[in-house]
Steps between C-alpha positions, in 0.01 A plus 500: 500500500423119562145388403491197681223650738437809307132423466444498881347814676798696601285696742395290801255627749635731773383332827657767728277791428212286451549371857521841658189608325313227644635557846354881482180373379457242800614779748247740363213242485557402888505869593168563306294201617616575872398859469143400344455220787557786757275741331239211497503445885446875556193515267365209687520641844331815376221392290207371695233479239481181299443707196830711554682169595411352174603793302823529699577150420452567143731789500786311674470200251512769214805667661655167555483401152675826397761517782614119469522513115871453422662830379740503186844535598692780342730378209787689376431408145134635506488762210335832481203361291406304779574134372674280741818389338672262730816284512265218399446602152568202283722521182374387156462142468517455127266544197747697328498596136841543303554670179785402273665711238722323245617674158693206320287233366620196318805457742533190714671675790213736537243228453632298792530839712128537463430136558703521825322807608158300449657190701622701795143698496329159532738351761469787724121460571472881509423590143150468329601622149799569266456751241777486224535764226729360257623660175792624302571864578722761653462759793192666326314174472588387846392827658162456344491151619602604853223778504244200380594271787465816742166561378393128564563548871792239538654471844852459344699537174766286387691643206802415294593858407606637165663801649677568824358853549251569227215318697553656821208744478243223441653265765524776760118573420412150577685483818340823590161300476622235734612262221821285562719528198780258447742525211662155409805403278580867451507779737297838526590803694138595606484591865329244687517233251638164584768351284588108455762440228751258411844692517535577125830678523654199669317259254692671205814513682526165647425370151739691306768440750454126442517549135810727495689259731398205285640672197839566703447846505501591134279442198212673307152464657154616416267655746145393445283736699118534584269785425660845467419748787335263752657498851611133484695531173668816611612329834619192289675704256662692809605164643649387167697820483641449842626174434649620186696759636717246681574323159685747260560219250133412459358660180112539468450454133128548508216605728127418415169554666293171460188645656529190717314333210637151410442519123673856483781386691536170291511696196762742631716210627483328152604824323790561745653151514473454126679843420725593788798337675345441852669344818213529746136619551371663789081498488261693722296175509454398137709217516354161374426635168832629464646145555261365229643743250842349534338170402302650219813668365714199572756700680719391795351614843664806668464567894131647553340677817134472537249484779339208684256412235416139494606455130822656542583297814385164290776607221762576760466154608426316183729667270812511707645212329482687181704768623221761635640706798272732683360636815145554640434801714210487706220753444196338632141598378381421853618848588122569419388267786755671713322835437171347543599377861640836566159679387314253727730564792472883458100469457511313846681794654806298565743790357745276292808665365461741187781341314571114445779391291580162387861402441577306184663151481724350213462156375767437248578170297751392737233465784287235350348428859384868509364497151310159562343651825335783305389309180140374450464251226138579472496877541494745213820588324453864580420472868711477791477223751648724760149588649530439875645802681494483878348653711269669239343218313230260638381311194592148394796559299490492107175302498310791632658758302459287167128469596477884476182530703389786682243487787166426335646356178 
């Protein structure tokens, strides 16, 4: 759903039923006042005593006040408790509190995801506070974190899930309490949850296909994965294997789990390129440290697939003359901002779609214009500059995301 006007009231006043009610009121009022006027004339004729005349006039005044008062028109939305709930009820006008659950600390991608959430919350003007629970952990730790956010009375929760199904009970408990829950980057299967992800299967498949084609359909490659068991890693591995099935002469000589940690990935890459014959490397986003290890080991570059990390994009531009060939596949951390927009949209009663999937793009070394377009010389090496995702984001590009300021900060 587009969010260009998502913060407007989607339930305008219903004038039709209001006009009919006023017409009924006006008719009843005229009849009541006419009847009382007639009653007053009769009393005046029959009462001859000044005392009775005075009393009669007082009674007429009292009856007129009661009869000419506007009666309440019946409304089809009046509840049994007697409260008058009409079409004119206003939707929430903001003041929301958003909780964020992240379970991977020290990763540039996750840091930027959180900053994008804060930037979008600030830009929306609808959020008063963003509460971030940020630590390393698995499903058990994340369940505890989610329970903590629920107990703090947040209006919405944005989480990067550690498990596709293992968090369902606590997510559904939050939803049952009226909390909007949005899983970003990775999917969950909890009923009622919103999901906003980059297409992780396509991310791996597109990058692997580029690598296998660049190698001419044959060669020895390494698959450098993320964290074993988390949804994004599983989806990416499946995408990698889908591509591999079409290239029988490609041999996977090693598969590692980097934990999406740059130092871990760097050490693994150094060990591999100094001990094995390798023709190409596919990475799940730990890319620029891998390139650096070829320089450390003084080894010739091989084709490398990575993400749209600013440091890797710079390497693809700067080291092309030294033989580096590679492809950056988009996986924007701004998916956090997309999730924030969806959460606000849902809180405002606009019924956004429950699933939003972004399609990756591939920027290879033969597309210098594209690489230059997504490169930011002043940005952190582990951050993406692909931060504007229409129609969801409303902040001022990388400047607002880099500021990393939530409302009130």
